[in-house]
Amino acid sequence: SRKDLHDIFPWLVESIFGSLDGIIVGWNLRCLQRRTNPTEYSVALDFLDPSGPMMKLVYKLQAEEYRYEFPVSYLPGPVKASIQEQVLPDCSLYHNKVQFPSSGGLCSNLALNPFEYYMFYFAISLITQKNSPATHHVSPSNSAYFILVDTYLKCFLPTEGSVLPPPSSNPGGVIPSPTPRSPAVPFSSYGMHHSSLLKRHIAHQPSVNADPASQEIWRSETLLQIFVEMWLHHYSLEMYQKMQSPHVKLEVLHYRLSISSKHHGSPAQSSYQALHAYQEAFKPTEEHVLVVRLLVKHLHAFSNSLKPEPLSPSAHSHTASPLEEFKRVVIPRFVREKLYIFLQHCFGHWPLDASFRAVLEMWLSYLQPWRYAPEKPPQSAESVPRSVSDKWAAFIQENLLMYTKLFVGFLNRALRTDLVSPKNALMVFRVAKVFAQPNLAEMILKGEQLFLEPELVIPHRQHRLFMTPRLGGSFLSSWPPTITDASFKVKSHVYSLEGQDFQYKQMFGTEVRNLVLKLAQIICQAQQTAKSISDHSAETTASRSFFSWFRFTPSEMNGSFTGNDLDEIGQDSIKKTDEYLEKALEYLCQIFKLNEAQLTQMMMKCGTARDENGKKQLPDCIESEHGLILTPRGRYQIINGLCRFEVQYQGDPDLQPIRSYENATLVRLLFRLSSVLNERFADQMDALCSREDFAGRFCRYHLTDPHLRQKIRNSPVLRDRTRQNWGPRISLRFLASYRILMSLMIIYFTASCFSIGPVGCTFIILIGYFLYAVVMTFISEKWKPHEH
């Protein structure tokens, strides 16, 4: 019976989507994929399909007007705080649904109809189940949850046709729409303030048998409001505007410092507790951002499917369906404000790593509604970027901060990331490519000019209108000058999001242009770094011949580190990095009309950042009595991988840490033997090395280390340490190397094949080495620089 279905419905929903506290996982739709669990995947999608058994149950219970309780404590922060203060939220989704306990406590509930209850649980499961360990190995875009979101959007927000009517079990064939939708409220009123719409809802309670027009889209509006509220509305506009104040930022910093030092008696603690929670409470995941991007892309397609307006305004008012009106206002009314605040939070708090790509692509998807327009551009043989049509100028102007302020936010992130990484270079390339589309920069510049132009209307009246944050186009028709009307829209958009005292930073102004030039310089430096890494890798690969495996080189013992993270990536990724950065630099020049002479000089300056040995220069340092000291610029160069010190061991060569290619026991034994010989024959070795004849040169070649004398100061060490002279000595540590031991074994084995015994083989090795040493003695003495 329906009574039994009513009783088990909450349990069934929780069993599917999990509990609100995250303890019960449910079906774990976010980890369910066709590749790993094809049967469960298909069953879940069929059962939860808009025309599947679960939705039929929802509509059956909807016909009986049942209500289900949803705890307010699990709603997003701004809504929960508003309801707990007994203030009705602006969103009409919560109208006539709040139930306060009779005892007067804060534990209130929402009374939801079956459709709302189902969608609330479905949407919030993306947030509450974020700690599932299995999600780290799952592709979010292939999960059952992602597919269901796409299916629900296509069903309830169709780009073609109308919303499919729900299957009805009523004899009359009509399922009543919920209370908040009234036929007395036309959808054109969406352009007005939210509270006025709520007043109309309160004044006009609908009858049970709602009209077909209202019946057509109440599910569409409810679905969209739930998705936006659960996924985007985690910060209120008022709190965001407070956080933009420098004074408040300073106080929040003071509060954080007082918490870290545990001075709980600080007077700032109680005043800014909410602001502290605002900054750190919500941390969206990459999967969350991907789902929001799916929503943004579909809303662009949904809005762009709006039929062209008729020429006659009267015809428009009589013939436009509620669904068409809904398409007209869906983005500015429901999405724009909350998405802007969500993106601002992500730009400011997301880690400086490659996972930011998800946020970046979601932002770029919103900036390009023309990509989701029904008309497709003609495919030409040449890959010439398509010019942005002038018809999108209104969208760009009404979303100016999405283009300009967030672009500046991205610049500040890019200046702090390692652009040698291919993934970070790709993000810079993607943003530059999008903003370099023909005609886009000009339209953004036009929007900035409209915002900055003098006010041509009555000052006191305009100020009053600006104080209404959510004012729409219905009040704009009375202003005769077209340019003033466009300017007013841009100013209304900016002030409604950022507040009246907002200091706008022009995207094409001097300050941002300097940031772009700084980014261009970092791009040039990153290109040079990638090139040096590529050259070093090529040299290393070329030197790995068959005989070099047997050779023992002094560079293995000096402890130098010349590698980079890109060494493990490979030449292909380094090549991609160079391509991304080169194209990004080209696009930035197109967008901001950068001076080619200035850019060439900058590139030449970066290209000369190599010393005479072809290696990178040291990071920026200053000389002091204690050695080299890093400057702030030098620290920045090290953090971003632009420069580095050549870290080398500069102590006693025989006391270096034991390497992985050495035998530890042999190292210790040979060190003791070398120490005994050095102590016993120290005077004789000094006398031999001081001679100027061939014997003296021969002994100096073997008993002294020229690398220590010619040590180049490539690290910030004390001066005295570089001048240390260890004197002539015997070092037998090279015999502990596995390479030397393996080479000797192979030589002795090869000699035995030719009937040469160990003694004879040893004699041949010594004779051969003696001849080699004689030649090297002459060469080293000839090329040795004069020392005074």
Short mmCIF file of N, CA and C in Angstrom, two decimals, residues 404-502:
data_model
loop_
_atom_site.label_atom_id
_atom_site.label_comp_id
_atom_site.label_asym_id
_atom_site.label_seq_id
_atom_site.Cartn_x
_atom_site.Cartn_y
_atom_site.Cartn_z
N THR A 404 37.67 39.23 -15.55
CA THR A 404 38.78 40.09 -15.18
C THR A 404 39.38 39.74 -13.82
N LYS A 405 38.56 39.74 -12.77
CA LYS A 405 39.13 39.51 -11.44
C LYS A 405 39.66 38.08 -11.29
N LEU A 406 38.95 37.13 -11.85
CA LEU A 406 39.44 35.76 -11.76
C LEU A 406 40.69 35.56 -12.63
N PHE A 407 40.80 36.30 -13.72
CA PHE A 407 42.03 36.24 -14.51
C PHE A 407 43.22 36.75 -13.70
N VAL A 408 43.02 37.83 -12.97
CA VAL A 408 44.09 38.34 -12.10
C VAL A 408 44.41 37.32 -11.02
N GLY A 409 43.38 36.66 -10.49
CA GLY A 409 43.62 35.62 -9.50
C GLY A 409 44.44 34.47 -10.08
N PHE A 410 44.17 34.12 -11.33
CA PHE A 410 44.96 33.07 -11.96
C PHE A 410 46.40 33.52 -12.19
N LEU A 411 46.59 34.78 -12.56
CA LEU A 411 47.95 35.30 -12.74
C LEU A 411 48.75 35.16 -11.45
N ASN A 412 48.14 35.52 -10.34
CA ASN A 412 48.84 35.42 -9.06
C ASN A 412 49.18 33.97 -8.71
N ARG A 413 48.33 33.03 -9.11
CA ARG A 413 48.65 31.62 -8.90
C ARG A 413 49.79 31.18 -9.82
N ALA A 414 49.72 31.58 -11.09
CA ALA A 414 50.73 31.16 -12.06
C ALA A 414 52.11 31.67 -11.70
N LEU A 415 52.17 32.85 -11.08
CA LEU A 415 53.47 33.40 -10.70
C LEU A 415 54.12 32.62 -9.56
N ARG A 416 53.33 31.80 -8.88
CA ARG A 416 53.86 31.04 -7.73
C ARG A 416 54.01 29.56 -8.03
N THR A 417 53.78 29.13 -9.26
CA THR A 417 53.86 27.72 -9.60
C THR A 417 55.12 27.44 -10.42
N ASP A 418 55.49 26.19 -10.45
CA ASP A 418 56.66 25.75 -11.21
C ASP A 418 56.23 25.50 -12.65
N LEU A 419 56.53 26.44 -13.52
CA LEU A 419 56.10 26.33 -14.92
C LEU A 419 56.96 25.37 -15.72
N VAL A 420 58.02 24.81 -15.13
CA VAL A 420 58.78 23.78 -15.82
C VAL A 420 57.99 22.49 -15.87
N SER A 421 57.05 22.32 -14.94
CA SER A 421 56.19 21.14 -14.95
C SER A 421 55.23 21.20 -16.14
N PRO A 422 55.12 20.14 -16.93
CA PRO A 422 54.23 20.19 -18.11
C PRO A 422 52.77 20.46 -17.75
N LYS A 423 52.30 19.94 -16.62
CA LYS A 423 50.90 20.14 -16.24
C LYS A 423 50.63 21.59 -15.89
N ASN A 424 51.56 22.24 -15.20
CA ASN A 424 51.38 23.66 -14.88
C ASN A 424 51.51 24.52 -16.13
N ALA A 425 52.43 24.15 -17.01
CA ALA A 425 52.57 24.89 -18.27
C ALA A 425 51.31 24.77 -19.12
N LEU A 426 50.69 23.59 -19.08
CA LEU A 426 49.45 23.40 -19.84
C LEU A 426 48.34 24.32 -19.34
N MET A 427 48.25 24.53 -18.03
CA MET A 427 47.20 25.40 -17.49
C MET A 427 47.39 26.84 -17.96
N VAL A 428 48.63 27.32 -17.95
CA VAL A 428 48.89 28.68 -18.46
C VAL A 428 48.54 28.76 -19.94
N PHE A 429 48.88 27.74 -20.68
CA PHE A 429 48.56 27.70 -22.12
C PHE A 429 47.05 27.73 -22.34
N ARG A 430 46.29 26.96 -21.55
CA ARG A 430 44.84 26.89 -21.74
C ARG A 430 44.19 28.25 -21.50
N VAL A 431 44.58 28.92 -20.43
CA VAL A 431 43.98 30.23 -20.13
C VAL A 431 44.36 31.24 -21.20
N ALA A 432 45.62 31.27 -21.59
CA ALA A 432 46.05 32.22 -22.61
C ALA A 432 45.33 31.96 -23.93
N LYS A 433 45.14 30.70 -24.28
CA LYS A 433 44.48 30.38 -25.54
C LYS A 433 43.02 30.82 -25.53
N VAL A 434 42.33 30.64 -24.40
CA VAL A 434 40.92 31.04 -24.33
C VAL A 434 40.78 32.55 -24.44
N PHE A 435 41.60 33.30 -23.69
CA PHE A 435 41.48 34.76 -23.70
C PHE A 435 42.02 35.38 -24.99
N ALA A 436 42.78 34.60 -25.78
CA ALA A 436 43.31 35.12 -27.03
C ALA A 436 42.36 34.91 -28.20
N GLN A 437 41.17 34.38 -27.95
CA GLN A 437 40.21 34.22 -29.05
C GLN A 437 39.88 35.58 -29.66
N PRO A 438 39.84 35.65 -30.98
CA PRO A 438 39.59 36.94 -31.63
C PRO A 438 38.32 37.61 -31.13
N ASN A 439 38.45 38.88 -30.83
CA ASN A 439 37.35 39.77 -30.42
C ASN A 439 37.00 39.63 -28.93
N LEU A 440 37.53 38.63 -28.23
CA LEU A 440 37.17 38.48 -26.82
C LEU A 440 37.82 39.57 -25.97
N ALA A 441 39.11 39.80 -26.16
CA ALA A 441 39.79 40.83 -25.37
C ALA A 441 39.17 42.21 -25.61
N GLU A 442 38.77 42.48 -26.85
CA GLU A 442 38.15 43.77 -27.15
C GLU A 442 36.83 43.93 -26.42
N MET A 443 36.02 42.86 -26.34
CA MET A 443 34.74 42.95 -25.63
C MET A 443 34.94 43.08 -24.12
N ILE A 444 35.96 42.42 -23.58
CA ILE A 444 36.26 42.60 -22.15
C ILE A 444 36.68 44.04 -21.88
N LEU A 445 37.54 44.58 -22.76
CA LEU A 445 37.96 45.97 -22.62
C LEU A 445 36.77 46.93 -22.70
N LYS A 446 35.83 46.62 -23.59
CA LYS A 446 34.62 47.44 -23.71
C LYS A 446 33.81 47.38 -22.41
N GLY A 447 33.71 46.20 -21.81
CA GLY A 447 33.00 46.08 -20.54
C GLY A 447 33.67 46.89 -19.45
N GLU A 448 34.99 46.90 -19.42
CA GLU A 448 35.70 47.71 -18.42
C GLU A 448 35.47 49.21 -18.66
N GLN A 449 35.43 49.60 -19.92
CA GLN A 449 35.17 51.01 -20.21
C GLN A 449 33.77 51.42 -19.78
N LEU A 450 32.81 50.52 -19.97
CA LEU A 450 31.45 50.81 -19.52
C LEU A 450 31.38 50.95 -18.00
N PHE A 451 32.15 50.14 -17.31
CA PHE A 451 32.14 50.22 -15.85
C PHE A 451 32.80 51.50 -15.36
N LEU A 452 33.83 51.94 -16.05
CA LEU A 452 34.60 53.09 -15.60
C LEU A 452 34.08 54.42 -16.14
N GLU A 453 33.09 54.40 -17.03
CA GLU A 453 32.62 55.65 -17.59
C GLU A 453 31.85 56.46 -16.55
N PRO A 454 31.82 57.78 -16.68
CA PRO A 454 31.12 58.62 -15.69
C PRO A 454 29.63 58.29 -15.65
N GLU A 455 29.04 58.55 -14.48
CA GLU A 455 27.61 58.27 -14.32
C GLU A 455 26.81 59.39 -14.99
N LEU A 456 25.94 58.99 -15.91
CA LEU A 456 25.17 59.97 -16.68
C LEU A 456 23.73 60.07 -16.21
N VAL A 457 23.37 59.31 -15.17
CA VAL A 457 21.98 59.35 -14.69
C VAL A 457 21.94 60.11 -13.39
N ILE A 458 20.74 60.25 -12.83
CA ILE A 458 20.58 61.01 -11.59
C ILE A 458 21.36 60.34 -10.48
N PRO A 459 22.30 61.04 -9.84
CA PRO A 459 23.20 60.38 -8.89
C PRO A 459 22.49 59.69 -7.75
N HIS A 460 21.55 60.38 -7.08
CA HIS A 460 20.94 59.75 -5.91
C HIS A 460 20.09 58.56 -6.30
N ARG A 461 19.47 58.61 -7.47
CA ARG A 461 18.64 57.48 -7.90
C ARG A 461 19.50 56.27 -8.27
N GLN A 462 20.61 56.55 -8.96
CA GLN A 462 21.48 55.45 -9.34
C GLN A 462 22.09 54.79 -8.11
N HIS A 463 22.48 55.60 -7.13
CA HIS A 463 23.06 55.02 -5.92
C HIS A 463 22.05 54.11 -5.22
N ARG A 464 20.80 54.55 -5.21
CA ARG A 464 19.78 53.72 -4.56
C ARG A 464 19.61 52.40 -5.29
N LEU A 465 19.67 52.42 -6.61
CA LEU A 465 19.50 51.19 -7.37
C LEU A 465 20.69 50.26 -7.18
N PHE A 466 21.90 50.81 -7.08
CA PHE A 466 23.08 49.98 -6.89
C PHE A 466 23.03 49.25 -5.55
N MET A 467 22.31 49.82 -4.59
CA MET A 467 22.24 49.18 -3.30
C MET A 467 21.34 47.96 -3.31
N THR A 468 20.67 47.70 -4.45
CA THR A 468 19.84 46.51 -4.57
C THR A 468 20.65 45.45 -5.29
N PRO A 469 21.21 44.45 -4.60
CA PRO A 469 22.21 43.57 -5.21
C PRO A 469 21.68 42.75 -6.35
N ARG A 470 20.44 42.32 -6.28
CA ARG A 470 19.97 41.34 -7.26
C ARG A 470 18.98 41.96 -8.24
N LEU A 471 19.16 43.23 -8.51
CA LEU A 471 18.28 43.90 -9.45
C LEU A 471 18.50 43.36 -10.85
N GLY A 472 17.44 43.11 -11.58
CA GLY A 472 17.57 42.54 -12.91
C GLY A 472 17.13 43.51 -13.98
N GLY A 473 16.82 42.98 -15.17
CA GLY A 473 16.55 43.81 -16.32
C GLY A 473 15.18 44.45 -16.34
N SER A 474 14.26 44.06 -15.45
CA SER A 474 12.90 44.59 -15.54
C SER A 474 12.86 46.06 -15.16
N PHE A 475 13.85 46.57 -14.44
CA PHE A 475 13.88 47.98 -14.07
C PHE A 475 14.67 48.82 -15.07
N LEU A 476 15.24 48.20 -16.07
CA LEU A 476 16.17 48.92 -16.93
C LEU A 476 15.50 49.54 -18.15
N SER A 477 14.29 49.13 -18.45
CA SER A 477 13.68 49.58 -19.70
C SER A 477 13.33 51.06 -19.67
N SER A 478 13.23 51.68 -18.48
CA SER A 478 12.82 53.08 -18.41
C SER A 478 13.98 54.04 -18.67
N TRP A 479 15.19 53.53 -18.77
CA TRP A 479 16.32 54.43 -19.01
C TRP A 479 16.55 54.58 -20.51
N PRO A 480 16.36 55.77 -21.06
CA PRO A 480 16.45 55.93 -22.51
C PRO A 480 17.82 55.76 -23.11
N PRO A 481 18.94 56.30 -22.55
CA PRO A 481 20.22 56.18 -23.26
C PRO A 481 20.72 54.74 -23.24
N THR A 482 21.02 54.21 -24.43
CA THR A 482 21.46 52.82 -24.52
C THR A 482 22.78 52.60 -23.82
N ILE A 483 23.75 53.52 -24.02
CA ILE A 483 25.06 53.35 -23.42
C ILE A 483 24.97 53.39 -21.91
N THR A 484 24.08 54.24 -21.37
CA THR A 484 23.90 54.31 -19.93
C THR A 484 23.29 53.03 -19.41
N ASP A 485 22.37 52.46 -20.17
CA ASP A 485 21.74 51.21 -19.76
C ASP A 485 22.78 50.10 -19.68
N ALA A 486 23.67 49.98 -20.68
CA ALA A 486 24.71 48.96 -20.65
C ALA A 486 25.69 49.23 -19.52
N SER A 487 26.05 50.50 -19.32
CA SER A 487 26.96 50.83 -18.23
C SER A 487 26.35 50.51 -16.88
N PHE A 488 25.06 50.77 -16.74
CA PHE A 488 24.38 50.48 -15.48
C PHE A 488 24.38 48.98 -15.19
N LYS A 489 24.18 48.16 -16.21
CA LYS A 489 24.19 46.70 -16.01
C LYS A 489 25.55 46.23 -15.52
N VAL A 490 26.62 46.75 -16.13
CA VAL A 490 27.96 46.33 -15.71
C VAL A 490 28.23 46.76 -14.28
N LYS A 491 27.90 48.02 -13.95
CA LYS A 491 28.14 48.50 -12.60
C LYS A 491 27.29 47.76 -11.58
N SER A 492 26.05 47.47 -11.96
CA SER A 492 25.19 46.71 -11.05
C SER A 492 25.76 45.34 -10.77
N HIS A 493 26.29 44.68 -11.82
CA HIS A 493 26.90 43.35 -11.64
C HIS A 493 28.09 43.42 -10.70
N VAL A 494 28.98 44.40 -10.92
CA VAL A 494 30.20 44.48 -10.12
C VAL A 494 29.88 44.82 -8.67
N TYR A 495 29.05 45.85 -8.46
CA TYR A 495 28.77 46.29 -7.09
C TYR A 495 27.92 45.28 -6.33
N SER A 496 27.08 44.54 -7.04
CA SER A 496 26.24 43.56 -6.34
C SER A 496 27.09 42.41 -5.81
N LEU A 497 28.19 42.09 -6.49
CA LEU A 497 29.04 40.98 -6.03
C LEU A 497 30.12 41.43 -5.07
N GLU A 498 30.67 42.61 -5.27
CA GLU A 498 31.83 43.03 -4.49
C GLU A 498 31.56 44.14 -3.50
N GLY A 499 30.36 44.73 -3.54
CA GLY A 499 30.06 45.79 -2.59
C GLY A 499 30.33 47.17 -3.17
N GLN A 500 29.77 48.20 -2.48
CA GLN A 500 29.84 49.56 -3.01
C GLN A 500 31.24 50.14 -2.96
N ASP A 501 32.06 49.74 -1.98
CA ASP A 501 33.39 50.33 -1.84
C ASP A 501 34.47 49.50 -2.53
N PHE A 502 34.09 48.73 -3.53
CA PHE A 502 35.03 47.87 -4.23
C PHE A 502 35.95 48.70 -5.12
#
